[in-house]
Amino acid sequence: AVYALAFDLYQGAADAPERLLEAINGKAAALGMTDTVFVNVTGADPKNTEMLASQSTLSDLLTLALAFQKQRALVEICAIDDITLPATNKSGERRLLTRNYLLSAKRIGGYTYKYATGLAAAEGALSGYHTVATAKIGAKTFTCISVGAYERYAAFQDAARLFDWANGAFSYQKV
């Protein structure tokens, strides 16, 4: 999908993925993400699909997540758990399910969290499994970055536990 977006954005230019990558790295720098480098538009090392070649830090991921959450349309898209795309002249109707298992059990059950609001799900077997997720509990909105879970999908369980902990540990105080 990222490649399709790149070619659409750059009107079919042969170097569209590279141009998009340059724009992505430029945006990361503009946000102040000084310890992040994206090496291709998918983040995966083309020689080893089990290993991500792009690199970042927790601080930079939080910067990105907070900037992302200011984009209403993106937030709404990431909250979609199930959508059916209509048929086109190129393909039939397609149903897409979220990979954020905190939002929905339609693809894989056992990880939903009733306060989850969205953001992104990620994986990475060599350094553990990861997720960046958001939740809203009452008036409190949380962003969680869970990294290094040793079991597939365990980062979702970790995020849910962290959301519950944060909800109990933090409160608003009038000063």
XYZ file of N, CA and C in Angstrom:
525
model
N 0.824 -1.194 0.000
C 0.000 0.000 0.000
C 0.868 1.258 0.000
N 1.982 1.223 0.738
C 2.849 2.392 0.793
C 3.454 2.676 -0.580
N 3.827 1.613 -1.292
C 4.366 1.814 -2.633
C 3.308 2.426 -3.548
N 2.074 1.941 -3.458
C 0.995 2.490 -4.282
C 0.785 3.966 -3.971
N 0.821 4.312 -2.695
C 0.676 5.713 -2.311
C 1.831 6.557 -2.851
N 3.031 6.008 -2.791
C 4.197 6.742 -3.296
C 4.049 7.028 -4.788
N 3.668 6.012 -5.555
C 3.530 6.203 -6.997
C 2.381 7.153 -7.327
N 1.328 7.113 -6.531
C 0.227 8.051 -6.737
C 0.671 9.473 -6.410
N 1.333 9.637 -5.275
C 1.780 10.951 -4.828
C 2.750 11.589 -5.817
N 3.655 10.781 -6.353
C 4.679 11.292 -7.272
C 4.370 10.938 -8.725
N 3.105 10.759 -9.022
C 2.578 10.616 -10.391
C 3.305 9.568 -11.222
N 3.567 8.406 -10.610
C 4.139 7.287 -11.336
C 5.626 7.363 -11.593
N 6.310 8.337 -11.026
C 7.757 8.466 -11.244
C 8.472 7.197 -10.782
N 9.468 6.772 -11.538
C 10.206 5.548 -11.211
C 10.857 5.626 -9.831
N 11.246 6.824 -9.410
C 11.901 6.990 -8.115
C 10.916 7.395 -7.005
N 9.624 7.128 -7.210
C 8.602 7.533 -6.236
C 8.870 7.014 -4.812
N 9.206 5.723 -4.627
C 9.471 5.266 -3.252
C 10.631 6.007 -2.593
N 11.688 6.275 -3.359
C 12.838 6.992 -2.807
C 12.462 8.434 -2.453
N 11.646 9.052 -3.288
C 11.209 10.424 -3.021
C 10.328 10.474 -1.771
N 9.451 9.472 -1.634
C 8.612 9.419 -0.436
C 9.475 9.194 0.804
N 10.455 8.320 0.694
C 11.363 8.063 1.809
C 12.085 9.338 2.232
N 12.543 10.109 1.266
C 13.207 11.375 1.568
C 12.242 12.324 2.288
N 11.006 12.364 1.835
C 10.003 13.218 2.476
C 9.703 12.745 3.899
N 9.618 11.429 4.095
C 9.349 10.868 5.429
C 10.490 11.216 6.381
N 11.720 11.020 5.948
C 12.867 11.354 6.801
C 12.925 12.858 7.067
N 12.553 13.672 6.080
C 12.502 15.122 6.283
C 11.469 15.508 7.321
N 10.309 14.861 7.268
C 9.252 15.142 8.247
C 9.697 14.707 9.639
N 10.357 13.567 9.731
C 10.859 13.101 11.022
C 11.838 14.123 11.603
N 12.730 14.625 10.778
C 13.699 15.637 11.236
C 12.978 16.913 11.667
N 11.970 17.320 10.891
C 11.220 18.535 11.227
C 10.473 18.404 12.551
N 10.072 17.192 12.889
C 9.395 16.950 14.172
C 10.386 16.890 15.336
N 11.683 16.876 15.029
C 12.696 16.790 16.073
C 13.085 15.366 16.417
N 12.778 14.430 15.536
C 13.111 13.022 15.765
C 14.565 12.796 15.344
N 15.483 13.157 16.228
C 16.908 13.174 15.898
C 17.547 11.795 15.877
N 16.904 10.795 16.462
C 17.491 9.453 16.523
C 16.721 8.450 15.683
N 16.064 8.928 14.629
C 15.258 8.065 13.774
C 15.774 8.130 12.348
N 15.832 6.963 11.709
C 16.163 6.900 10.288
C 15.289 5.818 9.656
N 14.630 6.200 8.582
C 13.849 5.259 7.797
C 14.668 4.925 6.562
N 14.872 3.628 6.298
C 15.740 3.235 5.182
C 14.959 2.812 3.946
N 13.663 2.572 4.094
C 12.792 2.360 2.941
C 11.363 2.639 3.390
N 10.446 2.704 2.451
C 9.103 3.160 2.794
C 8.295 2.169 3.616
N 8.703 0.897 3.658
C 7.960 -0.077 4.459
C 8.579 -0.293 5.833
N 9.827 0.094 6.025
C 10.507 -0.134 7.292
C 11.185 -1.486 7.367
N 10.880 -2.400 6.457
C 11.459 -3.739 6.484
C 12.749 -3.793 5.686
N 13.683 -4.570 6.176
C 14.918 -4.810 5.447
C 14.590 -5.746 4.284
N 14.787 -5.315 3.037
C 14.404 -6.166 1.905
C 15.179 -7.474 1.824
N 16.324 -7.555 2.497
C 17.119 -8.790 2.483
C 16.717 -9.735 3.612
N 15.982 -9.226 4.607
C 15.598 -10.044 5.754
C 14.256 -9.532 6.278
N 13.179 -10.162 5.867
C 11.852 -9.667 6.221
C 11.541 -9.803 7.710
N 12.342 -10.519 8.449
C 12.130 -10.647 9.890
C 12.754 -9.492 10.667
N 13.523 -8.659 9.992
C 14.256 -7.614 10.689
C 13.923 -6.244 10.119
N 13.601 -5.324 10.991
C 13.362 -3.969 10.540
C 14.691 -3.249 10.390
N 14.866 -2.595 9.269
C 16.105 -1.874 9.025
C 15.997 -0.432 9.504
N 14.786 0.107 9.546
C 14.600 1.461 10.056
C 14.816 1.438 11.558
N 15.301 2.552 12.096
C 15.596 2.590 13.527
C 15.033 3.851 14.151
N 14.660 3.737 15.419
C 14.126 4.874 16.151
C 14.369 4.651 17.639
N 13.948 5.607 18.433
C 14.031 5.494 19.887
C 12.627 5.644 20.465
N 12.462 5.275 21.721
C 11.162 5.440 22.372
C 10.745 6.908 22.392
N 11.685 7.778 22.649
C 11.390 9.203 22.673
C 10.899 9.689 21.310
N 11.564 9.267 20.249
C 11.149 9.666 18.906
C 9.806 9.047 18.529
N 9.571 7.799 18.933
C 8.273 7.176 18.656
C 7.144 7.935 19.359
N 7.402 8.375 20.579
C 6.397 9.163 21.286
C 6.166 10.497 20.580
N 7.227 11.144 20.139
C 7.093 12.393 19.373
C 6.219 12.165 18.147
N 6.469 11.078 17.423
C 5.695 10.759 16.230
C 4.232 10.469 16.590
N 4.019 9.671 17.632
C 2.654 9.319 18.027
C 1.858 10.557 18.429
N 2.470 11.461 19.169
C 1.768 12.674 19.591
C 1.483 13.596 18.410
N 2.411 13.697 17.470
C 2.175 14.512 16.268
C 1.075 13.883 15.421
N 1.089 12.589 15.319
C 0.090 11.846 14.551
C -1.309 12.103 15.099
N -1.413 12.129 16.426
C -2.715 12.295 17.059
C -3.321 13.680 16.845
N -2.546 14.620 16.352
C -3.074 15.949 16.025
C -3.761 15.963 14.669
N -3.602 14.884 13.901
C -4.199 14.773 12.573
C -5.508 13.998 12.681
N -6.617 14.709 12.773
C -7.926 14.105 13.033
C -8.255 12.961 12.064
N -8.014 13.186 10.773
C -8.350 12.154 9.781
C -7.557 10.873 10.033
N -6.285 10.993 10.387
C -5.466 9.815 10.662
C -5.939 9.084 11.914
N -6.314 9.847 12.928
C -6.837 9.245 14.160
C -8.106 8.451 13.855
N -8.976 9.028 13.046
C -10.223 8.340 12.689
C -9.949 7.070 11.882
N -8.998 7.126 10.971
C -8.653 5.943 10.184
C -8.122 4.838 11.089
N -7.262 5.194 12.041
C -6.660 4.184 12.927
C -7.658 3.597 13.924
N -8.806 4.212 14.064
C -9.827 3.684 14.960
C -10.758 2.694 14.252
N -10.615 2.569 12.943
C -11.466 1.645 12.188
C -11.009 0.219 12.437
N -11.927 -0.629 12.879
C -11.550 -2.018 13.125
C -11.961 -2.946 11.987
N -12.911 -2.516 11.164
C -13.444 -3.372 10.118
C -14.065 -2.465 9.058
N -13.633 -2.612 7.825
C -14.184 -1.790 6.749
C -14.235 -2.621 5.472
N -15.286 -2.432 4.720
C -15.409 -3.093 3.428
C -15.246 -2.042 2.345
N -14.250 -2.238 1.514
C -14.002 -1.327 0.397
C -14.835 -1.785 -0.791
N -15.477 -0.863 -1.466
C -16.320 -1.261 -2.594
C -15.489 -1.779 -3.769
N -16.143 -2.510 -4.617
C -15.499 -3.021 -5.822
C -15.088 -1.855 -6.723
N -14.017 -2.070 -7.459
C -13.548 -1.081 -8.440
C -13.440 -1.775 -9.788
N -12.961 -1.053 -10.779
C -12.741 -1.679 -12.081
C -11.536 -2.624 -12.059
N -10.748 -2.608 -10.967
C -9.551 -3.451 -10.868
C -9.726 -4.653 -9.938
N -10.677 -4.563 -8.985
C -10.851 -5.668 -8.038
C -12.267 -5.673 -7.490
N -12.619 -6.794 -6.910
C -13.924 -6.921 -6.283
C -13.932 -6.253 -4.917
N -15.065 -6.325 -4.267
C -15.199 -5.779 -2.918
C -14.182 -6.449 -1.991
N -13.588 -5.664 -1.089
C -12.584 -6.203 -0.165
C -12.898 -5.790 1.261
N -12.783 -6.728 2.181
C -12.978 -6.454 3.603
C -11.611 -6.392 4.262
N -11.363 -5.304 5.006
C -10.106 -5.129 5.717
C -10.366 -5.111 7.212
N -9.562 -5.847 7.948
C -9.663 -5.892 9.405
C -8.399 -5.300 10.016
N -8.547 -4.619 11.131
C -7.405 -4.007 11.787
C -6.405 -5.044 12.279
N -5.156 -4.616 12.358
C -4.115 -5.425 12.998
C -3.868 -4.944 14.417
N -4.637 -3.954 14.861
C -4.547 -3.507 16.246
C -5.540 -4.343 17.044
N -5.046 -5.395 17.656
C -5.904 -6.374 18.322
C -6.475 -5.873 19.640
N -6.041 -4.684 20.087
C -6.704 -4.046 21.222
C -8.085 -3.551 20.801
N -8.247 -3.212 19.540
C -9.510 -2.674 19.025
C -10.542 -3.741 18.697
N -10.092 -4.883 18.225
C -11.035 -5.868 17.704
C -10.489 -7.278 17.792
N -11.404 -8.219 18.020
C -11.051 -9.640 18.042
C -11.479 -10.336 16.759
N -11.847 -9.589 15.743
C -12.344 -10.190 14.506
C -11.268 -10.964 13.766
N -10.025 -10.565 13.906
C -8.924 -11.276 13.238
C -8.276 -12.253 14.208
N -7.924 -11.776 15.385
C -7.300 -12.610 16.413
C -7.908 -12.216 17.752
N -8.451 -13.173 18.460
C -9.135 -12.891 19.717
C -8.223 -12.933 20.922
N -8.724 -12.397 22.025
C -8.041 -12.500 23.300
C -7.226 -11.299 23.715
N -7.219 -10.227 22.919
C -6.354 -9.091 23.227
C -7.088 -7.752 23.272
N -8.392 -7.765 23.075
C -9.109 -6.489 23.014
C -9.082 -5.779 24.364
N -9.170 -4.463 24.279
C -9.165 -3.601 25.461
C -10.290 -2.592 25.261
N -11.247 -2.582 26.164
C -12.473 -1.811 25.920
C -12.247 -0.310 25.800
N -11.134 0.217 26.285
C -10.870 1.649 26.197
C -9.947 2.022 25.031
N -9.518 1.032 24.264
C -8.596 1.299 23.148
C -9.250 2.227 22.131
N -8.452 3.149 21.615
C -8.963 4.081 20.612
C -8.227 3.977 19.284
N -7.088 3.324 19.249
C -6.434 3.155 17.963
C -4.941 3.293 17.985
N -4.441 3.937 16.983
C -3.061 4.158 16.591
C -2.553 2.924 15.875
N -1.288 2.597 15.996
C -0.714 1.586 15.116
C -0.292 0.342 15.870
N -0.261 -0.736 15.147
C 0.269 -1.979 15.675
C 1.538 -2.301 14.901
N 2.510 -2.870 15.566
C 3.761 -3.208 14.889
C 4.257 -4.545 15.406
N 5.136 -5.150 14.634
C 5.736 -6.407 15.046
C 7.219 -6.377 14.744
N 7.953 -7.291 15.330
C 9.373 -7.447 15.055
C 9.913 -8.598 15.863
N 10.151 -9.711 15.250
C 10.504 -10.929 15.975
C 11.877 -10.893 16.633
N 12.874 -10.298 15.992
C 14.228 -10.385 16.518
C 14.431 -9.600 17.808
N 13.811 -8.440 17.923
C 13.987 -7.625 19.129
C 12.752 -7.654 20.013
N 11.889 -8.614 19.800
C 10.645 -8.682 20.536
C 9.541 -8.020 19.733
N 8.345 -8.129 20.239
C 7.176 -7.589 19.547
C 6.800 -6.255 20.165
N 6.225 -5.376 19.340
C 5.979 -4.003 19.758
C 4.582 -3.542 19.363
N 4.107 -2.513 20.044
C 2.906 -1.809 19.615
C 2.950 -0.376 20.131
N 2.309 0.505 19.391
C 2.078 1.876 19.820
C 0.565 2.024 19.783
N -0.035 2.269 20.925
C -1.489 2.267 21.013
C -1.983 3.438 21.853
N -3.261 3.740 21.683
C -3.896 4.798 22.464
C -5.156 4.277 23.124
N -5.511 4.918 24.226
C -6.743 4.576 24.938
C -7.290 5.826 25.610
N -8.583 5.821 25.832
C -9.234 6.915 26.554
C -10.069 6.281 27.656
N -9.737 6.651 28.890
C -10.456 6.145 30.054
C -11.007 7.355 30.786
N -12.306 7.523 30.750
C -12.906 8.727 31.323
C -12.387 9.943 30.593
N -11.880 10.906 31.341
C -11.347 12.137 30.743
C -9.868 12.005 30.375
N -9.262 10.871 30.706
C -7.824 10.699 30.481
C -7.542 9.969 29.171
N -6.623 10.539 28.393
C -6.188 9.930 27.142
C -4.744 9.481 27.321
N -4.464 8.257 26.901
C -3.136 7.678 27.086
C -2.536 7.233 25.755
N -1.236 7.341 25.664
C -0.463 6.785 24.560
C 0.536 5.823 25.171
N 0.595 4.620 24.644
C 1.488 3.597 25.184
C 2.380 3.054 24.076
N 3.653 2.980 24.377
C 4.608 2.326 23.487
C 5.126 1.113 24.246
N 4.770 -0.054 23.770
C 5.192 -1.296 24.399
C 6.191 -1.968 23.476
N 7.386 -2.225 23.975
C 8.436 -2.822 23.146
C 9.028 -4.047 23.827
N 9.540 -4.947 23.020
C 10.314 -6.071 23.527
C 9.528 -7.221 24.127
N 8.241 -7.349 23.811
C 7.481 -8.502 24.312
C 8.026 -9.758 23.636
N 8.153 -10.829 24.386
C 8.779 -12.031 23.842
C 7.824 -12.959 23.118
N 6.534 -12.807 23.367
C 5.553 -13.642 22.678
C 4.773 -12.794 21.694
N 4.460 -13.373 20.560
C 3.684 -12.651 19.555
C 2.360 -12.193 20.173
N 2.006 -10.975 19.965
C 0.790 -10.320 20.451
C 0.845 -9.941 21.928
N 1.882 -10.325 22.650
C 1.971 -9.987 24.074
C 2.115 -8.488 24.295
N 2.625 -7.750 23.325
C 2.732 -6.298 23.467
C 1.356 -5.677 23.661
N 0.312 -6.294 23.090
C -1.043 -5.793 23.289
C -1.481 -5.991 24.742
N -1.158 -7.150 25.303
C -1.468 -7.404 26.707
C -0.697 -6.439 27.605
N 0.566 -6.213 27.277
C 1.379 -5.269 28.048
C 0.778 -3.866 27.989
N 0.354 -3.446 26.800
C -0.244 -2.115 26.653
C -1.510 -1.992 27.500
N -2.354 -3.000 27.480
C -3.585 -2.962 28.282
C -3.258 -2.836 29.768
N -2.271 -3.605 30.226
C -1.875 -3.515 31.642
C -1.306 -2.135 31.966
N -0.517 -1.575 31.051
C 0.044 -0.240 31.270
C -1.039 0.831 31.283
N -2.043 0.705 30.413
C -3.159 1.648 30.436
C -3.872 1.599 31.783
N -4.146 0.385 32.277
C -4.820 0.251 33.581
C -3.970 0.836 34.701
N -2.668 0.547 34.662
C -1.777 1.094 35.690
C -1.781 2.617 35.641
N -1.611 3.189 34.452
C -1.564 4.648 34.315
C -2.868 5.286 34.765
N -3.981 4.657 34.458
C -5.268 5.211 34.879
C -5.372 5.274 36.402
N -4.832 4.271 37.082
C -4.855 4.276 38.543
C -3.777 5.163 39.157
N -2.677 5.332 38.453
C -1.531 6.067 39.009
C -1.602 7.570 38.790
N -2.347 8.001 37.782
C -2.380 9.430 37.449
C -3.803 9.965 37.538
N -3.907 11.193 37.974
C -5.222 11.842 38.030
C -5.029 13.326 37.783
N -6.115 13.986 37.436
C -6.086 15.429 37.278
C -6.280 16.072 38.633
N -5.490 17.109 38.909
C -5.590 17.850 40.156
C -5.734 19.322 39.829
N -6.651 19.991 40.485
C -6.795 21.433 40.286
C -5.705 22.137 41.096
N -4.962 23.007 40.440
C -3.876 23.726 41.130
C -4.136 25.233 41.037
